[in-house]
Amino acid sequence: MDFYGWIQLTVFISLLLLLTKPIGLYLYRVLDIQGRTFLDPALKPVERLFYRLFRLDPDKEQDWKSYTLSIIVFSLTGLLLTYGILRLQHLLPLNPQDLGPVSPDLAFNTAISFTTNTNWQNYAGESTLSYFSQMVGLTFHNFVSAAVGIAVATVLVRGIARHTTKTVGNFWVDLVRINLYLLLPLCFVFAVFLVSQGVIQNFKPYEKAVLIEPGTAEIPKKDINGKEIKDEKGNPVIERLEVNSQLIPQGPVASQVAIKMLGTNGGGFFNANAAHPYENPTPLSNFLQMLSIFLIPSGLTYYLGRMVKKQQHGWAIWSAMALLFFAALLVCWYAETSGNPRLHALGINQATGNMEGKEVRFGIFNSALFAVITTDASCGAVNSMHDSFTPLGGLITLFNIQLGGVVFGGAGAGLYGMLTFVVLAIFLAGLMIGRTPEYLGKKIDAYDVKVSVLAMLISIFCILGFSGAALVGKWGLNTLGNTGPHGLSEILYAYSSAAGNNGSAFAGLAGNSLWYNTTLGLAMLFGRFFVIVPVMALAGNMAKKKLVPLTGGTFPVWGITFTLILVGTILIVGALTFLPALAMGPVVEHFLMIKSALIY
């Protein structure tokens, strides 16, 4: 835990804090149909054109059920479109490498993954997808899935801010305005910056580079259909190949990287994701990519305070998120800096800590910071391999996701997930003091608590239910890279990442199989849309409530007391739910790791 790491952490938090208000104010104007932005002269005619093309009345609002139905219909239509593109990519343009169609189960998994803002990738992008599939099939979803998350958070905030009304906005208007005024301009500026740092953006065929030192490689032999040839015992037939050259992938990378970070998507153009020098070439690009992940989620907390006319409440939410983030980072950073006692016992010097799976150009602090940010924010982009972290470092990334991605969280998803915890925290506080719980002048009733808890239970069921099924089935263990507690962590991480719409992975699990593609796809689908429905129901119920006057006994939803109660509620719910599974995975692995130090 070096001095330069502390300086960078201070700069990061300071910049995030400074940008929260201006981004929040801009969101307030974008998400208000009557709001004016500095981009209006250029974009207002385009906005009106969209309304005419789709025959939309921007002043006509929807109730929560109609709004939710619009989200589901739009998302499922996009899912089918992307599935078709992946299956037919060999017939579509912008495929200079003549890549074949994606298999049905992988196309199913990938289409759901990007539709749900998860971006779980059971494939290597540079060897599987054409430029057309990357741009039209995936980048399109990076924009609209992020917009859907922001729209749901907006509806919940509107429901809290409004009273005695049935309407919560118009999905189609919100979708147009979020993309047109927020995501597209931000991504254009960020993509240009990334190009200036060395991120590529082209449509060239892959470059063939001649190796200075040729070598040999042993690979499974395949038939003309691309399937592995096996001997009489069922083992793959190995052939030796002389390697004299290497293909250097090209493509429209910067445009996808910009939205994958700002939209908290995470899906990389390359298999190595943000560890690849074409996606993340410099320390400055690395720092700003991390900052961009938190940018919109942080601004939404200020937007919340502005909408409910109680800015202290927005800052209290921000403080709770920042406190959880800081605590997680300290544990992860310390664990990775301490290294592995077993390697120390073998006489291997680990003065710099655990560098396995990390880029030397980023080092331990930037790897730990990136890992905590991306799992806090349900982003999924990685600049190091979480599978290679120490057990405690890996536990932090896993637990961050299992908390529901509410520590700043995904674009919109973090705020609406956090607000369900706010409802639960206020309910518990009301029970403790013997008063009917109130939230910003509205009574919290049984319906509010039930739908909030339902949103949490759906994610919990998907994580533990699918993980349990994989652990007892042969299909779940056949492609597992490790046995013992680390193998358990790999499976648990996969379904936590899927249900939490994160998308990062413990790389030891080979998920590109029929069973994993299907079950992970279902976990992503349930973890997104089955959570959105109760959140929207909460928004609709809050919007129709009457305001009650504040009294001396009203629990204030700002200040240190509220922030600590909210943090405690999040940790208790997460700890009580997932501690048994975590104890059998990373906790046991940690004690196995330090056992050598105790013996020697």
Coordinates of C-alpha atoms in Angstrom, one line a residue:
M1 CA 0.0 0.0 0.0
D2 CA 2.4 2.6 -1.3
F3 CA 2.3 6.4 -1.1
Y4 CA 1.6 6.9 -4.8
G5 CA -1.5 4.7 -4.6
W6 CA -2.8 6.9 -1.8
I7 CA -2.2 10.0 -4.0
Q8 CA -4.1 8.4 -6.9
L9 CA -6.9 7.3 -4.7
T10 CA -7.3 10.9 -3.3
V11 CA -7.3 12.3 -6.9
F12 CA -9.8 9.8 -8.0
I13 CA -12.3 10.4 -5.2
S14 CA -11.8 14.2 -5.4
L15 CA -12.5 14.3 -9.1
L16 CA -15.5 12.0 -8.7
L17 CA -16.9 14.3 -6.0
L18 CA -16.3 17.4 -8.1
L19 CA -18.0 15.9 -11.2
T20 CA -21.1 14.6 -9.3
K21 CA -22.9 17.9 -9.1
P22 CA -22.5 19.1 -12.7
I23 CA -23.4 15.6 -14.1
G24 CA -26.4 15.5 -11.7
L25 CA -27.6 18.9 -12.9
Y26 CA -27.2 17.9 -16.5
L27 CA -29.1 14.7 -15.8
Y28 CA -31.9 16.8 -14.2
R29 CA -32.2 18.8 -17.4
V30 CA -32.0 15.8 -19.7
L31 CA -34.5 13.7 -17.8
D32 CA -37.0 16.5 -17.7
I33 CA -38.9 16.8 -21.0
Q34 CA -39.2 20.5 -20.5
G35 CA -35.5 20.9 -19.5
R36 CA -33.1 22.8 -21.7
T37 CA -29.5 21.8 -22.4
F38 CA -26.6 23.5 -24.2
L39 CA -27.0 20.9 -26.9
D40 CA -30.6 21.9 -27.7
P41 CA -29.8 24.1 -30.8
A42 CA -28.2 21.1 -32.5
L43 CA -30.2 18.2 -31.1
K44 CA -33.7 19.5 -30.6
P45 CA -34.6 19.1 -34.3
V46 CA -33.3 15.6 -34.2
E47 CA -35.3 14.8 -31.1
R48 CA -38.5 16.1 -32.8
L49 CA -37.7 14.0 -35.9
F50 CA -37.6 10.8 -33.8
Y51 CA -41.0 11.7 -32.3
R52 CA -42.5 12.2 -35.8
L53 CA -40.9 9.0 -37.2
F54 CA -42.3 6.9 -34.3
R55 CA -45.5 8.9 -34.0
L56 CA -44.9 9.7 -30.4
D57 CA -46.6 12.4 -28.3
P58 CA -43.8 13.5 -25.9
D59 CA -46.4 15.0 -23.6
K60 CA -48.3 11.8 -23.1
E61 CA -47.2 9.9 -20.1
Q62 CA -47.6 6.2 -19.1
D63 CA -48.5 4.5 -15.8
W64 CA -45.9 2.1 -14.4
K65 CA -47.4 -1.0 -16.0
S66 CA -47.5 0.5 -19.5
Y67 CA -43.9 1.8 -19.0
T68 CA -42.7 -1.6 -17.9
L69 CA -44.4 -3.3 -20.8
S70 CA -42.7 -0.9 -23.2
I71 CA -39.3 -1.7 -21.6
I72 CA -39.8 -5.5 -22.0
V73 CA -41.2 -5.4 -25.5
F74 CA -38.3 -3.1 -26.7
S75 CA -35.6 -5.2 -25.0
L76 CA -36.9 -8.5 -26.2
T77 CA -37.2 -7.2 -29.8
G78 CA -33.6 -6.0 -29.6
L79 CA -32.6 -9.4 -28.2
L80 CA -34.1 -11.3 -31.1
L81 CA -32.4 -8.9 -33.6
T82 CA -29.0 -9.4 -32.0
Y83 CA -29.5 -13.2 -32.0
G84 CA -30.3 -13.1 -35.7
I85 CA -27.2 -11.0 -36.4
L86 CA -24.9 -13.4 -34.6
R87 CA -26.3 -16.4 -36.3
L88 CA -26.1 -14.8 -39.7
Q89 CA -22.9 -12.8 -39.4
H90 CA -21.2 -14.9 -42.1
L91 CA -23.8 -13.5 -44.6
L92 CA -23.6 -9.9 -43.4
P93 CA -21.1 -7.1 -44.3
L94 CA -18.0 -5.9 -42.4
N95 CA -16.6 -9.4 -41.9
P96 CA -13.0 -9.1 -43.4
Q97 CA -11.9 -12.3 -41.5
D98 CA -14.8 -14.4 -42.9
L99 CA -15.8 -15.5 -39.4
G100 CA -18.6 -18.1 -39.4
P101 CA -21.9 -18.0 -37.6
V102 CA -22.1 -18.1 -33.8
S103 CA -23.4 -21.3 -32.4
P104 CA -27.1 -21.3 -31.3
D105 CA -26.4 -21.6 -27.5
L106 CA -23.6 -19.0 -27.6
A107 CA -25.7 -16.6 -29.7
F108 CA -28.5 -17.1 -27.1
N109 CA -26.2 -16.3 -24.2
T110 CA -24.6 -13.3 -25.9
A111 CA -27.8 -11.7 -27.1
I112 CA -29.3 -11.9 -23.6
S113 CA -26.0 -10.8 -22.1
F114 CA -25.9 -7.5 -24.0
T115 CA -29.6 -6.9 -23.9
T116 CA -29.5 -7.0 -20.1
N117 CA -26.4 -4.7 -19.8
T118 CA -24.4 -7.7 -18.4
N119 CA -22.0 -8.3 -21.2
W120 CA -20.9 -11.7 -20.0
Q121 CA -18.6 -13.0 -22.8
N122 CA -18.2 -16.8 -23.3
Y123 CA -16.1 -16.1 -26.4
A124 CA -13.0 -14.3 -27.6
G125 CA -14.3 -11.2 -29.4
E126 CA -11.4 -10.9 -31.9
S127 CA -11.8 -14.5 -33.1
T128 CA -15.6 -14.9 -32.9
L129 CA -17.4 -11.7 -34.0
S130 CA -17.3 -9.7 -37.1
Y131 CA -17.1 -5.9 -37.1
F132 CA -20.8 -5.8 -38.0
S133 CA -21.7 -8.0 -35.1
Q134 CA -19.6 -5.9 -32.7
M135 CA -21.0 -2.6 -33.9
V136 CA -24.7 -3.3 -34.8
G137 CA -25.4 -6.3 -32.6
L138 CA -23.5 -5.4 -29.4
T139 CA -22.6 -1.7 -29.3
F140 CA -26.3 -0.9 -30.1
H141 CA -27.3 -2.7 -26.9
N142 CA -24.5 -1.0 -25.0
F143 CA -26.3 2.3 -25.6
V144 CA -30.0 1.2 -25.2
S145 CA -29.5 -1.2 -22.2
A146 CA -27.7 1.6 -20.3
A147 CA -30.5 3.9 -21.3
V148 CA -33.1 1.4 -20.0
G149 CA -31.3 1.2 -16.6
I150 CA -31.2 5.0 -16.3
A151 CA -34.8 5.2 -17.3
V152 CA -35.9 2.8 -14.6
A153 CA -33.9 4.8 -12.0
T154 CA -35.6 8.0 -13.3
V155 CA -39.0 6.5 -12.9
L156 CA -38.4 5.4 -9.3
V157 CA -37.1 8.9 -8.5
R158 CA -40.1 10.4 -10.2
G159 CA -42.4 8.1 -8.2
I160 CA -40.7 9.3 -4.9
A161 CA -40.8 13.0 -5.9
R162 CA -44.4 13.0 -7.3
H163 CA -47.6 12.5 -5.3
T164 CA -51.2 11.6 -6.0
T165 CA -50.5 10.7 -9.6
K166 CA -50.7 7.5 -11.7
T167 CA -48.2 8.4 -14.4
V168 CA -44.4 8.1 -14.2
G169 CA -43.2 9.4 -17.6
N170 CA -42.9 8.1 -21.1
F171 CA -40.4 5.3 -21.8
W172 CA -39.9 6.2 -25.5
V173 CA -39.2 9.8 -24.7
D174 CA -36.8 8.9 -21.9
L175 CA -35.0 6.4 -24.3
V176 CA -34.6 9.1 -27.0
R177 CA -33.4 11.8 -24.6
I178 CA -31.0 9.7 -22.6
N179 CA -29.3 8.4 -25.8
L180 CA -29.4 11.7 -27.7
Y181 CA -28.4 14.2 -25.0
L182 CA -26.4 12.1 -22.6
L183 CA -24.8 8.9 -23.9
L184 CA -24.0 9.8 -27.5
P185 CA -22.3 13.2 -26.7
L186 CA -20.3 11.8 -23.8
C187 CA -19.2 8.7 -25.8
F188 CA -18.2 10.8 -28.8
V189 CA -15.9 13.0 -26.7
F190 CA -14.5 10.0 -24.7
A191 CA -13.9 7.9 -27.9
V192 CA -11.9 10.8 -29.5
F193 CA -9.9 11.0 -26.3
L194 CA -9.2 7.2 -26.4
V195 CA -8.1 7.4 -30.0
S196 CA -5.6 10.1 -28.9
Q197 CA -4.2 7.7 -26.4
G198 CA -3.7 4.9 -28.9
V199 CA -7.0 3.0 -28.9
I200 CA -7.6 1.9 -32.5
Q201 CA -10.7 2.7 -34.5
N202 CA -10.7 1.3 -38.1
F203 CA -12.2 -1.3 -40.4
K204 CA -9.0 -2.8 -41.6
P205 CA -8.4 -6.5 -42.0
Y206 CA -6.2 -8.1 -39.3
E207 CA -2.5 -7.4 -39.7
K208 CA -0.1 -10.3 -40.2
A209 CA 3.2 -9.8 -38.3
V210 CA 6.2 -12.0 -38.9
L211 CA 7.8 -13.2 -35.7
I212 CA 11.4 -12.4 -34.9
E213 CA 11.7 -15.7 -33.0
P214 CA 9.5 -18.4 -34.6
G215 CA 8.4 -21.3 -32.4
T216 CA 6.2 -24.3 -32.2
A217 CA 2.8 -24.9 -30.6
E218 CA 0.8 -28.0 -29.8
I219 CA -2.9 -27.7 -30.5
P220 CA -5.8 -30.2 -30.8
K221 CA -6.2 -31.4 -34.4
K222 CA -9.6 -30.5 -36.0
D223 CA -11.5 -31.8 -39.0
I224 CA -12.9 -29.8 -41.9
N225 CA -16.0 -28.9 -39.8
G226 CA -13.8 -27.4 -37.0
K227 CA -14.5 -30.2 -34.5
E228 CA -11.6 -31.7 -32.5
I229 CA -10.4 -35.1 -33.7
K230 CA -10.1 -37.7 -30.8
D231 CA -8.3 -41.0 -30.5
E232 CA -9.7 -44.4 -29.5
K233 CA -9.6 -43.4 -25.8
G234 CA -11.5 -40.2 -26.4
N235 CA -8.5 -37.9 -25.9
P236 CA -7.9 -35.1 -28.4
V237 CA -5.3 -35.8 -31.2
I238 CA -2.5 -33.2 -30.8
E239 CA -0.5 -31.8 -33.7
R240 CA 2.6 -29.6 -33.7
L241 CA 2.6 -26.4 -35.7
E242 CA 5.4 -24.1 -36.7
V243 CA 4.5 -20.6 -35.7
N244 CA 6.2 -18.0 -37.9
S245 CA 3.6 -15.2 -37.8
Q246 CA 0.9 -13.7 -35.7
L247 CA -2.4 -12.0 -36.5
I248 CA -2.8 -8.5 -35.0
P249 CA -6.6 -7.8 -34.6
Q250 CA -7.9 -4.5 -35.8
G251 CA -11.4 -3.0 -35.7
P252 CA -13.7 -0.2 -34.4
V253 CA -12.5 -0.4 -30.8
A254 CA -12.6 3.1 -29.4
S255 CA -16.3 3.6 -30.0
Q256 CA -17.2 0.4 -28.2
V257 CA -14.8 1.0 -25.3
A258 CA -16.3 4.5 -24.7
I259 CA -19.8 3.2 -24.2
K260 CA -18.8 0.0 -22.4
M261 CA -17.3 2.2 -19.6
L262 CA -19.8 5.1 -19.5
G263 CA -22.8 2.8 -19.8
T264 CA -21.3 0.4 -17.3
N265 CA -21.5 -2.4 -19.8
G266 CA -18.1 -4.0 -19.7
G267 CA -18.0 -6.1 -22.8
G268 CA -14.6 -5.8 -24.5
F269 CA -13.8 -5.9 -28.2
F270 CA -10.9 -8.1 -27.3
N271 CA -10.8 -11.2 -25.0
A272 CA -8.3 -9.5 -22.7
N273 CA -10.7 -6.6 -22.3
A274 CA -9.1 -3.5 -20.6
A275 CA -5.8 -5.3 -20.1
H276 CA -5.4 -5.2 -23.9
P277 CA -3.2 -2.4 -25.1
Y278 CA -5.6 -1.6 -28.0
E279 CA -8.4 -1.1 -25.5
N280 CA -6.4 0.5 -22.6
P281 CA -3.0 1.7 -23.7
T282 CA -1.8 4.3 -21.2
P283 CA -2.0 5.1 -17.4
L284 CA -4.2 8.1 -18.3
S285 CA -6.6 6.0 -20.3
N286 CA -6.8 3.6 -17.5
F287 CA -7.5 6.3 -14.9
L288 CA -10.2 8.0 -17.0
Q289 CA -11.8 4.6 -17.8
M290 CA -12.2 3.9 -14.1
L291 CA -13.6 7.4 -13.5
S292 CA -16.0 7.1 -16.4
I293 CA -17.5 3.9 -14.9
F294 CA -18.6 5.8 -11.8
L295 CA -19.5 9.1 -13.5
I296 CA -23.2 8.6 -14.4
P297 CA -24.1 6.5 -11.3
S298 CA -22.5 9.2 -9.1
G299 CA -24.3 12.0 -10.9
L300 CA -27.7 10.2 -10.4
T301 CA -27.4 10.6 -6.6
Y302 CA -27.3 14.3 -7.0
Y303 CA -30.2 14.1 -9.5
L304 CA -32.1 12.2 -6.8
G305 CA -31.6 15.0 -4.2
R306 CA -32.5 17.6 -6.8
M307 CA -35.8 15.9 -7.7
V308 CA -37.0 15.3 -4.1
K309 CA -35.9 18.8 -3.1
K310 CA -33.7 17.4 -0.4
Q311 CA -30.1 17.6 -1.5
Q312 CA -28.9 16.2 1.8
H313 CA -30.6 12.9 1.0
G314 CA -28.7 12.6 -2.3
W315 CA -25.4 13.3 -0.6
A316 CA -26.3 10.7 2.1
I317 CA -26.8 8.1 -0.6
W318 CA -23.5 9.1 -2.2
S319 CA -21.7 8.9 1.2
A320 CA -23.1 5.4 1.8
M321 CA -21.8 4.3 -1.6
A322 CA -18.4 5.9 -1.1
L323 CA -18.0 4.3 2.3
L324 CA -18.7 0.8 1.0
F325 CA -16.4 1.5 -2.0
F326 CA -13.5 2.7 0.2
A327 CA -13.8 -0.2 2.7
A328 CA -13.8 -2.8 -0.2
L329 CA -10.8 -1.2 -1.8
L330 CA -8.7 -1.1 1.3
V331 CA -9.3 -4.9 1.9
C332 CA -8.6 -5.8 -1.7
W333 CA -5.5 -3.5 -2.0
Y334 CA -4.1 -4.9 1.3
A335 CA -4.7 -8.5 0.3
E336 CA -3.0 -8.1 -3.1
T337 CA -0.1 -6.1 -1.7
S338 CA 0.5 -8.8 1.0
G339 CA 1.0 -11.5 -1.6
N340 CA 0.9 -15.3 -1.1
P341 CA 2.6 -16.7 2.0
R342 CA 3.0 -20.1 0.3
L343 CA 5.3 -18.5 -2.3
H344 CA 7.2 -16.7 0.5
A345 CA 7.7 -20.1 2.2
L346 CA 9.2 -21.4 -1.0
G347 CA 11.8 -18.6 -1.0
I348 CA 10.1 -16.7 -3.9
N349 CA 10.4 -12.9 -3.2
Q350 CA 7.1 -11.2 -3.4
A351 CA 8.2 -7.8 -2.3
T352 CA 5.8 -6.1 -4.8
G353 CA 2.9 -8.4 -3.7
N354 CA 0.7 -10.6 -5.8
M355 CA 1.3 -9.8 -9.5
E356 CA -0.1 -12.9 -11.0
G357 CA -2.7 -12.1 -13.6
K358 CA -1.9 -8.4 -13.6
E359 CA -0.4 -6.1 -16.1
V360 CA 3.0 -4.8 -15.1
R361 CA 2.2 -1.4 -16.6
F362 CA -0.7 -1.0 -14.2
G363 CA 0.6 -2.7 -11.1
I364 CA -1.2 -3.8 -8.0
F365 CA -3.0 -0.6 -6.9
N366 CA -4.5 0.1 -10.3
S367 CA -5.5 -3.5 -10.7
A368 CA -7.2 -3.6 -7.3
L369 CA -8.8 -0.2 -7.9
F370 CA -10.1 -1.2 -11.3
A371 CA -11.4 -4.6 -9.9
V372 CA -13.3 -2.9 -7.0
I373 CA -14.8 -0.2 -9.2
T374 CA -15.9 -2.6 -11.9
T375 CA -17.6 -5.0 -9.5
D376 CA -19.1 -2.2 -7.4
A377 CA -20.6 -0.7 -10.5
S378 CA -21.8 -3.9 -12.3
C379 CA -19.6 -2.9 -15.2
G380 CA -17.6 -6.1 -15.8
A381 CA -14.7 -4.5 -17.6
V382 CA -11.4 -5.8 -16.3
N383 CA -7.7 -4.8 -16.5
S384 CA -6.5 -7.9 -14.6
M385 CA -7.7 -11.5 -14.0
H386 CA -9.9 -11.8 -10.9
D387 CA -9.3 -15.5 -10.9
S388 CA -5.6 -14.8 -10.0
F389 CA -6.3 -12.5 -7.1
T390 CA -5.6 -13.7 -3.6
P391 CA -8.6 -15.4 -1.9
L392 CA -9.5 -12.2 0.1
G393 CA -9.0 -10.0 -3.0
G394 CA -11.3 -12.3 -5.0
L395 CA -13.8 -12.4 -2.1
I396 CA -14.2 -8.6 -2.3
T397 CA -14.9 -8.6 -6.0
L398 CA -17.4 -11.5 -5.5
F399 CA -19.1 -9.8 -2.5
N400 CA -19.4 -6.5 -4.3
I401 CA -21.5 -8.1 -7.0
Q402 CA -23.6 -10.0 -4.5
L403 CA -24.5 -6.8 -2.6
G404 CA -26.6 -6.1 -5.7
G405 CA -24.3 -3.7 -7.5
V406 CA -25.6 -0.8 -5.4
V407 CA -22.2 0.8 -4.6
F408 CA -22.6 3.4 -7.3
G409 CA -23.7 0.4 -9.4
G410 CA -24.6 0.2 -13.0
A411 CA -26.0 3.2 -15.0
G412 CA -29.3 3.6 -13.2
A413 CA -29.3 0.1 -11.8
G414 CA -27.2 1.1 -8.9
L415 CA -29.5 3.9 -7.8
Y416 CA -32.8 1.9 -8.1
G417 CA -31.1 -1.0 -6.3
M418 CA -29.9 1.3 -3.6
L419 CA -33.4 2.8 -3.2
T420 CA -34.9 -0.6 -2.5
F421 CA -32.4 -0.9 0.4
V422 CA -33.4 2.6 1.5
V423 CA -37.0 1.5 1.8
L424 CA -35.9 -1.6 3.8
A425 CA -33.7 0.5 6.0
I426 CA -36.4 3.0 6.8
F427 CA -38.9 0.1 7.5
L428 CA -36.4 -1.5 9.9
A429 CA -35.7 1.9 11.6
G430 CA -39.4 2.4 12.0
L431 CA -39.8 -0.9 13.7
M432 CA -37.0 -0.1 16.1
I433 CA -38.5 3.2 17.3
G434 CA -42.1 2.0 17.1
R435 CA -43.4 4.4 14.4
T436 CA -45.0 4.0 11.0
P437 CA -42.0 4.4 8.6
E438 CA -42.0 7.5 6.4
Y439 CA -39.8 8.4 3.4
L440 CA -39.7 12.0 2.4
G441 CA -43.2 12.7 3.5
K442 CA -44.8 9.4 2.4
K443 CA -45.9 6.5 4.5
I444 CA -44.0 3.2 3.7
D445 CA -46.6 0.5 3.6
A446 CA -46.5 -3.3 3.4
Y447 CA -46.7 -3.2 -0.4
D448 CA -43.5 -1.1 -0.7
V449 CA -41.6 -3.4 1.6
K450 CA -42.8 -6.5 -0.2
V451 CA -41.8 -5.4 -3.7
S452 CA -38.4 -4.1 -2.5
V453 CA -37.6 -7.4 -0.8
L454 CA -38.9 -9.3 -3.9
A455 CA -36.4 -7.4 -6.0
M456 CA -33.6 -8.6 -3.7
L457 CA -34.9 -12.2 -3.5
I458 CA -34.9 -12.6 -7.2
S459 CA -31.2 -11.9 -7.5
I460 CA -30.5 -14.1 -4.5
F461 CA -32.4 -17.0 -5.9
C462 CA -30.7 -16.7 -9.3
I463 CA -27.2 -16.7 -7.7
L464 CA -27.6 -19.5 -5.2
G465 CA -30.2 -21.6 -7.1
F466 CA -28.2 -21.8 -10.4
S467 CA -24.9 -22.2 -8.5
G468 CA -26.3 -25.1 -6.5
A469 CA -27.6 -26.8 -9.7
A470 CA -24.2 -26.4 -11.3
L471 CA -22.4 -27.8 -8.3
V472 CA -24.5 -31.0 -8.1
G473 CA -24.6 -31.6 -11.9
K474 CA -21.9 -33.2 -14.0
W475 CA -22.4 -30.4 -16.6
G476 CA -21.4 -27.9 -14.0
L477 CA -18.1 -29.6 -13.1
N478 CA -17.0 -30.8 -16.5
T479 CA -15.6 -27.5 -17.6
L480 CA -14.3 -26.3 -14.2
G481 CA -10.7 -25.4 -14.2
N482 CA -10.1 -25.9 -10.5
T483 CA -11.3 -28.2 -7.7
G484 CA -11.9 -27.4 -4.0
P485 CA -12.9 -24.0 -2.7
H486 CA -11.5 -22.1 -5.6
G487 CA -13.7 -24.2 -8.0
L488 CA -16.7 -23.3 -5.9
S489 CA -15.7 -19.6 -6.1
E490 CA -15.5 -19.8 -9.9
I491 CA -19.1 -21.2 -10.2
L492 CA -20.5 -18.8 -7.6
Y493 CA -18.8 -15.9 -9.3
A494 CA -20.2 -16.8 -12.7
Y495 CA -23.8 -16.8 -11.5
S496 CA -23.3 -13.8 -9.2
S497 CA -21.9 -11.9 -12.2
A498 CA -24.8 -13.1 -14.4
A499 CA -27.6 -12.4 -12.0
G500 CA -26.0 -9.1 -10.9
N501 CA -25.7 -8.1 -14.6
N502 CA -21.9 -7.5 -14.0
G503 CA -20.2 -9.6 -16.7
S504 CA -16.8 -10.1 -15.2
A505 CA -15.6 -13.7 -14.5
F506 CA -13.2 -15.9 -12.7
A507 CA -11.4 -17.1 -15.8
G508 CA -10.9 -20.7 -14.6
L509 CA -14.5 -21.6 -15.6
A510 CA -15.0 -22.5 -19.3
G511 CA -18.6 -21.3 -19.7
N512 CA -19.0 -21.9 -23.5
S513 CA -21.1 -25.1 -23.2
L514 CA -24.7 -25.7 -23.9
W515 CA -25.7 -25.9 -20.2
Y516 CA -23.7 -22.9 -19.0
N517 CA -24.7 -20.8 -22.0
T518 CA -28.3 -21.6 -21.3
T519 CA -28.4 -21.3 -17.5
L520 CA -26.2 -18.2 -17.4
G521 CA -28.5 -16.6 -20.0
L522 CA -31.5 -17.3 -17.9
A523 CA -29.8 -16.0 -14.8
M524 CA -29.0 -12.7 -16.7
L525 CA -32.6 -12.5 -18.0
F526 CA -34.2 -13.0 -14.6
G527 CA -31.6 -10.8 -12.8
R528 CA -32.5 -7.9 -15.1
F529 CA -36.2 -7.9 -15.9
F530 CA -37.6 -9.8 -13.0
V531 CA -35.9 -7.2 -10.8
I532 CA -37.1 -4.3 -12.9
V533 CA -40.8 -5.2 -12.6
P534 CA -41.0 -4.9 -8.7
V535 CA -38.9 -1.8 -8.9
M536 CA -41.4 -0.3 -11.3
A537 CA -44.3 -1.4 -9.1
L538 CA -42.6 0.4 -6.2
A539 CA -42.3 3.6 -8.3
G540 CA -46.0 3.4 -9.3
N541 CA -47.1 2.9 -5.7
M542 CA -45.0 5.7 -4.4
A543 CA -46.2 8.1 -7.1
K544 CA -49.9 7.7 -6.1
K545 CA -49.3 8.4 -2.4
K546 CA -50.3 11.5 -0.6
L547 CA -47.8 13.7 1.2
V548 CA -48.0 13.8 5.0
P549 CA -46.6 16.6 7.0
L550 CA -43.2 16.1 8.6
T551 CA -43.2 16.0 12.4
G552 CA -40.6 16.0 15.1
G553 CA -40.7 12.2 15.1
T554 CA -40.1 11.8 11.4
F555 CA -36.9 9.9 10.7
P556 CA -34.5 12.1 8.7
V557 CA -33.1 10.4 5.6
W558 CA -29.9 12.3 5.7
G559 CA -27.0 12.7 8.0
I560 CA -24.6 10.3 9.6
T561 CA -27.2 8.2 11.4
F562 CA -29.2 7.4 8.2
T563 CA -26.0 6.7 6.2
L564 CA -24.8 4.2 8.8
I565 CA -28.2 2.5 9.1
L566 CA -28.3 2.2 5.3
V567 CA -24.8 0.8 5.1
G568 CA -25.5 -1.6 7.9
T569 CA -28.7 -2.9 6.2
I570 CA -26.8 -3.5 3.0
L571 CA -24.0 -5.4 4.7
I572 CA -26.3 -7.4 7.0
V573 CA -28.6 -8.5 4.1
G574 CA -25.5 -9.4 2.0
A575 CA -23.7 -11.1 4.8
L576 CA -26.6 -13.2 6.1
T577 CA -27.5 -14.3 2.6
F578 CA -24.1 -15.2 1.1
L579 CA -21.8 -15.8 4.1
P580 CA -22.3 -19.6 4.1
A581 CA -21.3 -19.9 0.4
L582 CA -18.4 -17.4 0.8
A583 CA -17.2 -19.4 3.8
M584 CA -16.9 -22.5 1.7
G585 CA -15.2 -20.7 -1.1
P586 CA -12.8 -17.8 -0.7
V587 CA -12.7 -17.9 3.1
V588 CA -11.6 -21.6 3.2
E589 CA -9.2 -20.9 0.4
H590 CA -7.7 -18.0 2.4
F591 CA -7.0 -20.3 5.4
L592 CA -5.5 -22.9 3.2
M593 CA -3.2 -20.3 1.8
I594 CA -1.9 -19.1 5.1
K595 CA -1.6 -22.6 6.5
S596 CA 1.9 -22.9 5.0
A597 CA 3.0 -19.8 6.8
L598 CA 1.8 -21.3 10.1
I599 CA 3.6 -24.6 9.5
Y600 CA 6.9 -23.2 8.2

